C-alpha positions as CSV (number, residue, x, y, z in Angstrom):
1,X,72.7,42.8,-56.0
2,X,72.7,42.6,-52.3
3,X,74.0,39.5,-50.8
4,X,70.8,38.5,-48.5
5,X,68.9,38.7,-52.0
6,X,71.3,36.9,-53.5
7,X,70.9,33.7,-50.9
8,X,66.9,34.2,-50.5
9,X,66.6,34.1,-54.3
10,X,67.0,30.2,-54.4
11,X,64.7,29.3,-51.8
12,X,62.3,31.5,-53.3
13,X,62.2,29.8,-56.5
14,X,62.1,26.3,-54.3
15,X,58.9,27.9,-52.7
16,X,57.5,28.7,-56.4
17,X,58.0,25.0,-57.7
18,X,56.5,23.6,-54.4
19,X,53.0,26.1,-54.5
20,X,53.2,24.8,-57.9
21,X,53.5,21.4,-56.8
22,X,50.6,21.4,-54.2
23,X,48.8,23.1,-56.8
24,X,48.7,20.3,-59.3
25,X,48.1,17.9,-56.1
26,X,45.0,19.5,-55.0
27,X,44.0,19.8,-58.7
28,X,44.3,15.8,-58.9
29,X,42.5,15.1,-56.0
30,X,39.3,17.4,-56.5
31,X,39.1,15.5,-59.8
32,X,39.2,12.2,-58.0
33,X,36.7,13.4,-55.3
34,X,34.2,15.4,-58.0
35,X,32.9,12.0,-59.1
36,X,31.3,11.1,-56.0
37,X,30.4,14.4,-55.2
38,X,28.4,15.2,-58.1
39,X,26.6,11.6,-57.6
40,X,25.8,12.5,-54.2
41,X,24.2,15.7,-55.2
42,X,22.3,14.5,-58.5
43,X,21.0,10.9,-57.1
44,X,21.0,11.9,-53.6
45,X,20.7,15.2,-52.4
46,X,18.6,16.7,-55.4
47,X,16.4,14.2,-54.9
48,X,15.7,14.5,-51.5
49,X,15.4,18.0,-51.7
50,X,12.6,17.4,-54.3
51,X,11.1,15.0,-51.8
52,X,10.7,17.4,-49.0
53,X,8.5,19.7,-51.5
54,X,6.6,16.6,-53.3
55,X,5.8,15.4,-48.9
56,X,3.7,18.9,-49.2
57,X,1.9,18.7,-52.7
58,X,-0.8,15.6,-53.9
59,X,1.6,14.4,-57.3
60,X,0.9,11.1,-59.1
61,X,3.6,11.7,-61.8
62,X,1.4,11.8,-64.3
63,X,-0.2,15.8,-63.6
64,X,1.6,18.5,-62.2
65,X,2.4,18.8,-58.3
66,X,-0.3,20.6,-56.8
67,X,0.1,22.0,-53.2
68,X,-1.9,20.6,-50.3
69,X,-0.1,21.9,-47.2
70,X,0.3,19.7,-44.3
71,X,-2.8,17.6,-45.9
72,X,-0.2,14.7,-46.7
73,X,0.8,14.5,-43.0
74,X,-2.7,15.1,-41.4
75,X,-3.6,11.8,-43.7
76,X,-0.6,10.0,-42.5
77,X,-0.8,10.4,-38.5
78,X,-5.2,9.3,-39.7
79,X,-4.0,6.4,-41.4
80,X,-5.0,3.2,-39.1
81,X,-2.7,1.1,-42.0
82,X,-0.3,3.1,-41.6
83,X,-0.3,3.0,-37.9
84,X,-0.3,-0.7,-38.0
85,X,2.9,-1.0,-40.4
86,X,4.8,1.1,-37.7
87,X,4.2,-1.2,-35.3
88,X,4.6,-4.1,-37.9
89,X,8.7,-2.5,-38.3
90,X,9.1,-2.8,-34.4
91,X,7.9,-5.7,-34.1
92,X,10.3,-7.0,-36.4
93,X,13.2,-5.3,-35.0
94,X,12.7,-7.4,-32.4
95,X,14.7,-9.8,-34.0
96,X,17.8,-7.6,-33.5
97,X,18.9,-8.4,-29.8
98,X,17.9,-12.0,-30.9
99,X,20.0,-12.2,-33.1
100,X,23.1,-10.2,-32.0
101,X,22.8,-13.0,-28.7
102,X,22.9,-16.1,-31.6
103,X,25.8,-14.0,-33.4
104,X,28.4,-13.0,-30.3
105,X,27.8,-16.8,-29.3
106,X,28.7,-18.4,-32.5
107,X,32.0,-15.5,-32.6
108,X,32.9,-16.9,-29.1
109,X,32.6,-20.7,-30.2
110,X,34.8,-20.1,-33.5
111,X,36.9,-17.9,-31.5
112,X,38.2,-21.1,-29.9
113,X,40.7,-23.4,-31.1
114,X,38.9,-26.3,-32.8
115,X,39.4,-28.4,-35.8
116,X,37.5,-27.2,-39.5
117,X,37.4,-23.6,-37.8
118,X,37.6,-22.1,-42.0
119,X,35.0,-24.2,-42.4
120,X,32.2,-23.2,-39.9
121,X,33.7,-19.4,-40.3
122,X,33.1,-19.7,-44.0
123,X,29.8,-21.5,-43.6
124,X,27.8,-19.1,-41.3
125,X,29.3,-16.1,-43.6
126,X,28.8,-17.6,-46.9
127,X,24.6,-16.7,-46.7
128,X,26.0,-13.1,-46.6
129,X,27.4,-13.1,-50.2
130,X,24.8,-14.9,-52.1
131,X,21.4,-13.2,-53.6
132,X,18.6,-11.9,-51.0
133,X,16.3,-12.8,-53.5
134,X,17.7,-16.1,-53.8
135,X,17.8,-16.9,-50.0
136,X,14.1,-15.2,-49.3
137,X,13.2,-17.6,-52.1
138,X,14.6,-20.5,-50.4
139,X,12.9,-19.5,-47.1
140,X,10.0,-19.0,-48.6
141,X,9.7,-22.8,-49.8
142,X,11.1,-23.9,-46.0
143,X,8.1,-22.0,-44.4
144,X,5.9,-23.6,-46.9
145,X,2.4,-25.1,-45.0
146,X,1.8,-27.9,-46.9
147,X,5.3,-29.3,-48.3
148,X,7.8,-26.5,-46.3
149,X,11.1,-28.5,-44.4
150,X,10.1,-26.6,-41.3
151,X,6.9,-28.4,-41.0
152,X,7.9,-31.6,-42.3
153,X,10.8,-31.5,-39.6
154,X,8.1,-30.5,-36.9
155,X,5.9,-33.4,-38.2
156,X,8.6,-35.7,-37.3
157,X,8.6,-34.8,-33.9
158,X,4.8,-35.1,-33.6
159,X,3.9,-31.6,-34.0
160,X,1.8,-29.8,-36.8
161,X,3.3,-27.2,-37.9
162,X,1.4,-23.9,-38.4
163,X,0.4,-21.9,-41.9
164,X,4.0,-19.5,-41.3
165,X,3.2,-17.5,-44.2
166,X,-0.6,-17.0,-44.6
167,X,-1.3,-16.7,-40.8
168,X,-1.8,-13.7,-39.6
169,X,-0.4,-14.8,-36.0
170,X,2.9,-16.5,-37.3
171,X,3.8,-14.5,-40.5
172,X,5.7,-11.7,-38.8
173,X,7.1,-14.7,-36.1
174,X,8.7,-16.5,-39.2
175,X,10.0,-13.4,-40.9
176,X,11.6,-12.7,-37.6
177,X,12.7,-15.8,-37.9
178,X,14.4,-15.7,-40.9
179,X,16.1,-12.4,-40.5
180,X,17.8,-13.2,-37.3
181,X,19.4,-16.0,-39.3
182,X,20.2,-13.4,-42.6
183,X,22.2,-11.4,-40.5
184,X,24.2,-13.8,-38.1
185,X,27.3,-13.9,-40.5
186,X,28.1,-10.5,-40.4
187,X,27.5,-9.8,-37.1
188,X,29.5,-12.9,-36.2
189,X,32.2,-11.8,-38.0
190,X,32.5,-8.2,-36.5
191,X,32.1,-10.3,-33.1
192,X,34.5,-12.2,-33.6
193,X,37.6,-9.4,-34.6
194,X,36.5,-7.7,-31.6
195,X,36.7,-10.9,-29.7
196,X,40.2,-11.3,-30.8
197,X,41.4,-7.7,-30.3
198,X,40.8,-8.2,-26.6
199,X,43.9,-8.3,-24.5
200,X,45.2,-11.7,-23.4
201,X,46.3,-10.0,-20.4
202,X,43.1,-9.0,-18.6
203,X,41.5,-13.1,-18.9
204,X,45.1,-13.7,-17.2
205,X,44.6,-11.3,-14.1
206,X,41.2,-12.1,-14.1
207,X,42.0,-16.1,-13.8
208,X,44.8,-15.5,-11.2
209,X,42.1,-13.4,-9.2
210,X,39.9,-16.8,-9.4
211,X,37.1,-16.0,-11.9
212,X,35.5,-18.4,-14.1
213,X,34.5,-18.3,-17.3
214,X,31.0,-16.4,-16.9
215,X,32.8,-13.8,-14.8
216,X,35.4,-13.3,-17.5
217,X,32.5,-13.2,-20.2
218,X,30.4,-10.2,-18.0
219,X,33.6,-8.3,-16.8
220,X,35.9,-8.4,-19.7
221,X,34.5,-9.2,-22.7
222,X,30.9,-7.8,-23.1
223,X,32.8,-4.7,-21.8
224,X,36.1,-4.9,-24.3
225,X,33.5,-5.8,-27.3
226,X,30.9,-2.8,-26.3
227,X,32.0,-0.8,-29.4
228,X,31.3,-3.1,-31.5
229,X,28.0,-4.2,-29.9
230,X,27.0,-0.5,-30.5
231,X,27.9,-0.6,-34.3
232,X,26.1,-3.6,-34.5
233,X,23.0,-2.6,-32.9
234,X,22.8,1.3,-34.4
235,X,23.3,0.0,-37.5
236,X,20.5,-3.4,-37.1
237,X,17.8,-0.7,-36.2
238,X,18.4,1.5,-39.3
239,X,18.6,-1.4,-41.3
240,X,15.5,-3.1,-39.7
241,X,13.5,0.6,-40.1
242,X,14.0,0.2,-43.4
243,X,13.2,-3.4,-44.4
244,X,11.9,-4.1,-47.6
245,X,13.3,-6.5,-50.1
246,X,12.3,-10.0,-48.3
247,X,8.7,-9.2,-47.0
248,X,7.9,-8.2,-50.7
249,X,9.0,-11.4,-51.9
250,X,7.8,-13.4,-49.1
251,X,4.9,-12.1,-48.2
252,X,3.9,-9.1,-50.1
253,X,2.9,-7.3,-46.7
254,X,-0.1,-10.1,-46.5
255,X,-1.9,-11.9,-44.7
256,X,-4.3,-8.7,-43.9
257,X,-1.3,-5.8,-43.4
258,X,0.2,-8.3,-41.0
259,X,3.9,-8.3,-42.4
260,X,3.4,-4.9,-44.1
261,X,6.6,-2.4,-43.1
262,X,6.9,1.3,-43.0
263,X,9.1,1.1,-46.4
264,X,6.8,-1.6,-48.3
265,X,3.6,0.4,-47.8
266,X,5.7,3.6,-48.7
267,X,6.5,1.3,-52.2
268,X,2.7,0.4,-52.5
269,X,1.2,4.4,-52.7
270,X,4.3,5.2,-54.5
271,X,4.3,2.6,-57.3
272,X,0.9,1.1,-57.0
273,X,-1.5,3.8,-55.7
274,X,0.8,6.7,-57.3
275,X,0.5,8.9,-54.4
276,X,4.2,10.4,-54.5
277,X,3.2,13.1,-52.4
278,X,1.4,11.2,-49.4
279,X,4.2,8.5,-50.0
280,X,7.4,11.5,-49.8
281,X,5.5,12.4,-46.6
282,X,5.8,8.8,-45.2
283,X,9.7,8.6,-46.3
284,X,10.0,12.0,-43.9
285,X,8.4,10.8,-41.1
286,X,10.1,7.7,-41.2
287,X,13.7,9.8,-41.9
288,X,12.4,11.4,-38.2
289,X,12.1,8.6,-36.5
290,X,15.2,6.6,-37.2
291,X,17.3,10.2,-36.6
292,X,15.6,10.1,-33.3
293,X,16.2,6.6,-32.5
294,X,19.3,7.4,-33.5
295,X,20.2,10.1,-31.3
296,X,18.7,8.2,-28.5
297,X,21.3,5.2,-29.2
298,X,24.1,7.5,-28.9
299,X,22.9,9.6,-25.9
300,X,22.5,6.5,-24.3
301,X,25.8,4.3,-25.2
302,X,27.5,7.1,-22.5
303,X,26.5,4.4,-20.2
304,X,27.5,1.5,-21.4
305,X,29.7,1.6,-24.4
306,X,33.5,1.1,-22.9
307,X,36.6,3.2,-25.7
């Protein structure tokens, strides 16, 4: 046998084992990854797919689809309720900045060192872990009219304290209300570990060049923190968008539309009215406008967002 042969022969069957190897690697790790594949195609993708051609057909899951063209979003773009509930979701994504303001100033308080910091950490995040059910319950019975701790705390200062929940002027105020506070402890929390990933170094220079604290806060840390202040806000307005759970329980879109979201009256013709089709429409259109807000967000954070 010739002697190169004789030396490559080795390090060809080291090169055998190995493909082998790799083999049985990638064969373990397409097994790990086919479980969420395979859920993402049968309770996501499938189903979405199946929306798209239910948005084009009038189907109330009890006949078969029948097609209606672009009937569903004629109706939609007609629909004065439907009109109203998209300006009902913006106006309660108001809240957002609102609350991002309350949340990077609580993350810059517990960001200092004070006594029973755990404590106040582990208090503003501990409404994060419990039921929303459970706390939209509890706010419910604080915005009560007659026997609520909001008004009763408002009558003690000599003021009467409104209907919150049954007024068509303050129902959408108090839900605003209560969702700035539902989100403060994660937002604080993402605040705050960008707070403290900030370089000691700059508030150094920055001191020795004379600037006070509300010049370090504008020029360093807003800055330092943008990131995070985009995360915070892309992801508020996707999640506001698509607010549902606590105006249901709260409210149930009442008084007179005024709390009624994009996604609740989506629920209503879907469940209640059994118009899948007019309601797979609505899903679409809403889809549409977060992707554009969306896009929007991240043309714009160019400008202000600091890697």
């Amino acid at each position: 046998m010739d002697r190169k042969l004789m030396l490559d022969f080795p390090k060809k069957i080291v090169v055998a084992k190995n493909k082998r190897k790799f083999k049985k690697e990638y064969l373990w790790g397409y097994l790990f990854i086919a479980s969420p594949i395979v859920g993402f195609l049968l309770f996501a993708f499938l189903p979405m797919l199946f929306s798209i051609y239910v948005s084009f057909t009038e189907f109330d899951l009890y006949s078969p689809a029948r097609f209606n063209g672009l009937e569903n979003y004629k109706q939609l773009f007609q629909d004065d309720i439907f009109i109203k509930t998209v300006g009902n979701t913006f106006y309660a994504a108001l809240g957002i900045p609102i609350g991002m303001i309350f949340s990077l100033m609580i993350a810059i308080a517990l960001n200092q060192r004070i006594k029973g910091l755990t404590f106040f950490r582990t208090a503003f995040f501990l409404p994060t872990v419990c039921s929303i059910v459970a706390l939209t319950l509890l706010w419910k019975w604080i915005f009560n009219s007659d026997f609520g701790l909001l008004n009763i705390l408002l009558s003690y200062i000599g003021v009467s304290g409104p209907a919150w929940l049954s007024d068509e002027h303050w129902a959408m105020p108090a839900m605003i209300i209560q969702g700035v506070w539902g989100g403060l402890g994660v937002n604080m929390i993402l605040y705050l570990a960008a707070l403290q990933s900030v370089p000691k170094d700059l508030y150094e220079a920055a001191e020795i060049d004379g600037a006070n604290g509300w010049h370090k806060l504008i020029y360093i840390t807003i800055p330092s923190i943008s990131p995070t202040t985009f995360f915070i806000l892309v992801t508020s307005i996707i999640g506001a968008l698509q607010d549902f759970q606590r105006f249901m329980i709260m409210t149930e879109g009442g008084p007179n539309y005024a709390t009624t979201t994009v996604v609740y009256y989506l629920f209503l013709n879907a469940f209640r009215y059994m118009k899948m089709g007019y309601a797979s429409a609505m899903a679409w259109v809403l889809g549409i406008i977060i992707l554009i807000i969306t896009i929007i967000n991240f043309k714009l954070s160019k400008k202000w967002v600091h890697y």
